[in-house]
Amino acid sequence: MKPFDEMHLADGRVREHYETYARWLAQQPPEVMQAQRAEAELIFRRVGITFAVYGAKDEDGSGTERLIPFDLIPRVIPRHEWNEMQAGLRQRVTALNRFLHDIYHDQEILKAGIVPAEQVLGNSQYRREMAGVDVPGGVYSHIAGIDIVRAADDAGKGLYYVLEDNLRVPSGVSYMLENRKMTMRLFPELFSLHKIAPVARYPDLLLDTLRSVAPSGVAEPNVVVLTPGMYNSAYFEHAFLAQQMGVELVEGQDLFVRDGFVYMRTTQGPRRVDVIYRRVDDDFLDPMAFRPDSTLGCAGLLDVYRRGNITLSNAIGTGIADDKSIYPYVPAMIEFYLGEKPILNNVPTWMCRKKEDLDYVLAHMSELVIKEVHGAGGYGMLVGPASSKAEIAEFRAVLEANPSNYIAQPTLSLSTCPTYVESGIAPRHIDLRPFVLSGTSVRMVPGGLTRVALKEGSLVVNSSQGGGTKDTWVLEA
């Protein structure tokens, strides 16, 4: 089946919400677009908007940082579609937070048999240290990045699906913000032709969300961003968000625990910290509780957390809710906790730990996408239709050796959007990552980060796998 085209109808006509943009684009000489593309790359490089690629090497053998390619042609979403998607995101993230509170407290969903207890309690992402720990407002995932894809149904209508839930340390929001700034700089006339919902207030919403979940009794909470350091692949984003929020960017060595509280070292002496927006994985947060060899966290942090004297965003232990082995149960969570039918659908999923599912997957590997349950960034997966017989045979051996470590899904033909590539304008597959903020309320800016697979025919949009990004417009009218 032909992929759903975001800009064009099946007969080639332009969709209504793209009409104004299409007329403008038709009037742009190719050499002007090429010059704007070069200018965007130059500006991004000057600003330092790069992405460190682990394992990649330059010619001299050193590590490499790359620009995430920015595409000039925006992805446009009409307001009515966004309104429904937003309602579905709010519903989904609310249920996931309820699930996290439940499994670390009364475990009602496990007792009811809705989610198998062994899938949770035996999962490496389940943190027993969090059992019985109360977090402000019962919110565990304050920042969620929900990956949404669109595929055509039998009638050719484009349907949205949730592909993944990212609840640990989701990244990419800085690129959403910088893409909008770049589009406004290069093509200011477009913003007089369209009513585009703004995204610039995201840092204010983020800071407001973080302050709203500070420990009780703290009137003026001190918020910091905790980064693993400048060699982390997303360091640009850590520094960017700290600067945009007007808070300190700290590393583990800048923090210490004293008398049941966390402090940061400053030139004016110690200053108490109330909320940590951490971009460090659970295992590295506290060498006294998790990995003793970690130098990225703060010794004694977990004890302060258990006492309720520090808020961590996102909470320790959120990883269990975005583990791919838990993903198939999210629709049931929505019904269990909220008494509602899911607004956004899951992608059909086979759980390879089940014998009947494994048998099906092994018989159809060339047709499916098979993913590691703990995997991320496009790694640890097999895209069957794009793989050779040798690659499939090699992956089969890995799958058979540890089937519970994998899920499988049909190869969705992700929707395409016109994209400016070397040969000119051509369709490329895309997804969308909206960022959902949960504090005293659930909020988000319209749209999110559209990621695009720049290689012709590729379905892998991840930046680490050569994907690029687009500005995402939600039209106000």
PDB file of N, CA and C in Angstrom, residues 327-366:
ATOM      1  N   TYR A 327       4.738  -1.840  26.828  1.00  0.00           N
ATOM      2  CA  TYR A 327       3.989  -1.060  25.835  1.00  0.00           C
ATOM      3  C   TYR A 327       2.660  -1.704  25.398  1.00  0.00           C
ATOM      4  N   PRO A 328       2.619  -3.020  25.133  1.00  0.00           N
ATOM      5  CA  PRO A 328       1.345  -3.593  24.666  1.00  0.00           C
ATOM      6  C   PRO A 328       0.199  -3.458  25.667  1.00  0.00           C
ATOM      7  N   TYR A 329       0.513  -3.212  26.946  1.00  0.00           N
ATOM      8  CA  TYR A 329      -0.517  -3.155  27.974  1.00  0.00           C
ATOM      9  C   TYR A 329      -1.049  -1.744  28.230  1.00  0.00           C
ATOM     10  N   VAL A 330      -0.500  -0.719  27.555  1.00  0.00           N
ATOM     11  CA  VAL A 330      -0.914   0.653  27.845  1.00  0.00           C
ATOM     12  C   VAL A 330      -2.394   0.888  27.557  1.00  0.00           C
ATOM     13  N   PRO A 331      -2.965   0.382  26.454  1.00  0.00           N
ATOM     14  CA  PRO A 331      -4.418   0.567  26.268  1.00  0.00           C
ATOM     15  C   PRO A 331      -5.236   0.007  27.429  1.00  0.00           C
ATOM     16  N   ALA A 332      -4.809  -1.147  27.960  1.00  0.00           N
ATOM     17  CA  ALA A 332      -5.522  -1.726  29.108  1.00  0.00           C
ATOM     18  C   ALA A 332      -5.339  -0.871  30.354  1.00  0.00           C
ATOM     19  N   MET A 333      -4.174  -0.230  30.500  1.00  0.00           N
ATOM     20  CA  MET A 333      -3.951   0.685  31.633  1.00  0.00           C
ATOM     21  C   MET A 333      -4.937   1.845  31.580  1.00  0.00           C
ATOM     22  N   ILE A 334      -5.142   2.382  30.380  1.00  0.00           N
ATOM     23  CA  ILE A 334      -6.045   3.519  30.223  1.00  0.00           C
ATOM     24  C   ILE A 334      -7.449   3.135  30.681  1.00  0.00           C
ATOM     25  N   GLU A 335      -7.888   1.957  30.287  1.00  0.00           N
ATOM     26  CA  GLU A 335      -9.222   1.512  30.697  1.00  0.00           C
ATOM     27  C   GLU A 335      -9.270   1.213  32.192  1.00  0.00           C
ATOM     28  N   PHE A 336      -8.203   0.627  32.732  1.00  0.00           N
ATOM     29  CA  PHE A 336      -8.169   0.233  34.144  1.00  0.00           C
ATOM     30  C   PHE A 336      -8.163   1.453  35.065  1.00  0.00           C
ATOM     31  N   TYR A 337      -7.314   2.429  34.775  1.00  0.00           N
ATOM     32  CA  TYR A 337      -7.159   3.578  35.677  1.00  0.00           C
ATOM     33  C   TYR A 337      -8.153   4.700  35.391  1.00  0.00           C
ATOM     34  N   LEU A 338      -8.496   4.900  34.124  1.00  0.00           N
ATOM     35  CA  LEU A 338      -9.307   6.064  33.757  1.00  0.00           C
ATOM     36  C   LEU A 338     -10.726   5.692  33.356  1.00  0.00           C
ATOM     37  N   GLY A 339     -10.989   4.407  33.094  1.00  0.00           N
ATOM     38  CA  GLY A 339     -12.320   3.998  32.666  1.00  0.00           C
ATOM     39  C   GLY A 339     -12.685   4.552  31.304  1.00  0.00           C
ATOM     40  N   GLU A 340     -11.681   4.748  30.438  1.00  0.00           N
ATOM     41  CA  GLU A 340     -11.895   5.327  29.115  1.00  0.00           C
ATOM     42  C   GLU A 340     -11.301   4.428  28.040  1.00  0.00           C
ATOM     43  N   LYS A 341     -11.825   4.549  26.844  1.00  0.00           N
ATOM     44  CA  LYS A 341     -11.223   3.877  25.697  1.00  0.00           C
ATOM     45  C   LYS A 341     -10.042   4.714  25.200  1.00  0.00           C
ATOM     46  N   PRO A 342      -8.959   4.082  24.780  1.00  0.00           N
ATOM     47  CA  PRO A 342      -7.804   4.845  24.294  1.00  0.00           C
ATOM     48  C   PRO A 342      -8.156   5.697  23.074  1.00  0.00           C
ATOM     49  N   ILE A 343      -7.695   6.926  23.091  1.00  0.00           N
ATOM     50  CA  ILE A 343      -7.908   7.822  21.950  1.00  0.00           C
ATOM     51  C   ILE A 343      -6.870   7.530  20.869  1.00  0.00           C
ATOM     52  N   LEU A 344      -5.634   7.271  21.290  1.00  0.00           N
ATOM     53  CA  LEU A 344      -4.556   6.939  20.364  1.00  0.00           C
ATOM     54  C   LEU A 344      -4.300   5.438  20.408  1.00  0.00           C
ATOM     55  N   ASN A 345      -4.199   4.823  19.238  1.00  0.00           N
ATOM     56  CA  ASN A 345      -3.993   3.382  19.168  1.00  0.00           C
ATOM     57  C   ASN A 345      -2.531   3.002  19.291  1.00  0.00           C
ATOM     58  N   ASN A 346      -2.290   1.821  19.846  1.00  0.00           N
ATOM     59  CA  ASN A 346      -0.981   1.181  19.776  1.00  0.00           C
ATOM     60  C   ASN A 346      -0.797   0.557  18.396  1.00  0.00           C
ATOM     61  N   VAL A 347       0.468   0.323  18.037  1.00  0.00           N
ATOM     62  CA  VAL A 347       0.766  -0.516  16.884  1.00  0.00           C
ATOM     63  C   VAL A 347       0.588  -1.977  17.324  1.00  0.00           C
ATOM     64  N   PRO A 348      -0.062  -2.821  16.534  1.00  0.00           N
ATOM     65  CA  PRO A 348      -0.168  -4.240  16.909  1.00  0.00           C
ATOM     66  C   PRO A 348       1.210  -4.821  17.226  1.00  0.00           C
ATOM     67  N   THR A 349       1.281  -5.575  18.308  1.00  0.00           N
ATOM     68  CA  THR A 349       2.588  -6.026  18.805  1.00  0.00           C
ATOM     69  C   THR A 349       2.551  -7.493  19.205  1.00  0.00           C
ATOM     70  N   TRP A 350       3.573  -8.235  18.757  1.00  0.00           N
ATOM     71  CA  TRP A 350       3.765  -9.613  19.194  1.00  0.00           C
ATOM     72  C   TRP A 350       4.825  -9.638  20.290  1.00  0.00           C
ATOM     73  N   MET A 351       4.521 -10.314  21.388  1.00  0.00           N
ATOM     74  CA  MET A 351       5.461 -10.436  22.506  1.00  0.00           C
ATOM     75  C   MET A 351       6.166 -11.788  22.402  1.00  0.00           C
ATOM     76  N   CYS A 352       7.435 -11.741  22.075  1.00  0.00           N
ATOM     77  CA  CYS A 352       8.156 -12.971  21.754  1.00  0.00           C
ATOM     78  C   CYS A 352       8.331 -13.893  22.953  1.00  0.00           C
ATOM     79  N   ARG A 353       8.058 -13.415  24.160  1.00  0.00           N
ATOM     80  CA  ARG A 353       8.111 -14.307  25.323  1.00  0.00           C
ATOM     81  C   ARG A 353       6.967 -15.309  25.293  1.00  0.00           C
ATOM     82  N   LYS A 354       5.905 -15.011  24.510  1.00  0.00           N
ATOM     83  CA  LYS A 354       4.791 -15.942  24.347  1.00  0.00           C
ATOM     84  C   LYS A 354       5.102 -16.883  23.186  1.00  0.00           C
ATOM     85  N   LYS A 355       4.955 -18.180  23.404  1.00  0.00           N
ATOM     86  CA  LYS A 355       5.354 -19.158  22.398  1.00  0.00           C
ATOM     87  C   LYS A 355       4.624 -18.957  21.071  1.00  0.00           C
ATOM     88  N   GLU A 356       3.300 -18.723  21.149  1.00  0.00           N
ATOM     89  CA  GLU A 356       2.556 -18.576  19.903  1.00  0.00           C
ATOM     90  C   GLU A 356       2.989 -17.318  19.141  1.00  0.00           C
ATOM     91  N   ASP A 357       3.313 -16.247  19.889  1.00  0.00           N
ATOM     92  CA  ASP A 357       3.804 -15.027  19.247  1.00  0.00           C
ATOM     93  C   ASP A 357       5.180 -15.262  18.642  1.00  0.00           C
ATOM     94  N   LEU A 358       6.042 -15.957  19.382  1.00  0.00           N
ATOM     95  CA  LEU A 358       7.387 -16.239  18.879  1.00  0.00           C
ATOM     96  C   LEU A 358       7.326 -17.079  17.610  1.00  0.00           C
ATOM     97  N   ASP A 359       6.471 -18.079  17.605  1.00  0.00           N
ATOM     98  CA  ASP A 359       6.355 -18.923  16.417  1.00  0.00           C
ATOM     99  C   ASP A 359       5.950 -18.097  15.204  1.00  0.00           C
ATOM    100  N   TYR A 360       5.009 -17.189  15.400  1.00  0.00           N
ATOM    101  CA  TYR A 360       4.574 -16.341  14.295  1.00  0.00           C
ATOM    102  C   TYR A 360       5.725 -15.455  13.810  1.00  0.00           C
ATOM    103  N   VAL A 361       6.427 -14.846  14.761  1.00  0.00           N
ATOM    104  CA  VAL A 361       7.516 -13.924  14.406  1.00  0.00           C
ATOM    105  C   VAL A 361       8.624 -14.657  13.651  1.00  0.00           C
ATOM    106  N   LEU A 362       8.995 -15.825  14.126  1.00  0.00           N
ATOM    107  CA  LEU A 362      10.057 -16.588  13.463  1.00  0.00           C
ATOM    108  C   LEU A 362       9.661 -16.961  12.035  1.00  0.00           C
ATOM    109  N   ALA A 363       8.368 -17.151  11.814  1.00  0.00           N
ATOM    110  CA  ALA A 363       7.899 -17.521  10.480  1.00  0.00           C
ATOM    111  C   ALA A 363       7.728 -16.319   9.556  1.00  0.00           C
ATOM    112  N   HIS A 364       7.769 -15.109  10.113  1.00  0.00           N
ATOM    113  CA  HIS A 364       7.507 -13.907   9.304  1.00  0.00           C
ATOM    114  C   HIS A 364       8.570 -12.825   9.521  1.00  0.00           C
ATOM    115  N   MET A 365       9.796 -13.213   9.840  1.00  0.00           N
ATOM    116  CA  MET A 365      10.831 -12.226  10.164  1.00  0.00           C
ATOM    117  C   MET A 365      11.079 -11.238   9.031  1.00  0.00           C
ATOM    118  N   SER A 366      10.951 -11.694   7.805  1.00  0.00           N
ATOM    119  CA  SER A 366      11.238 -10.806   6.672  1.00  0.00           C
ATOM    120  C   SER A 366      10.189  -9.716   6.491  1.00  0.00           C
TER     121      SER A 366
END
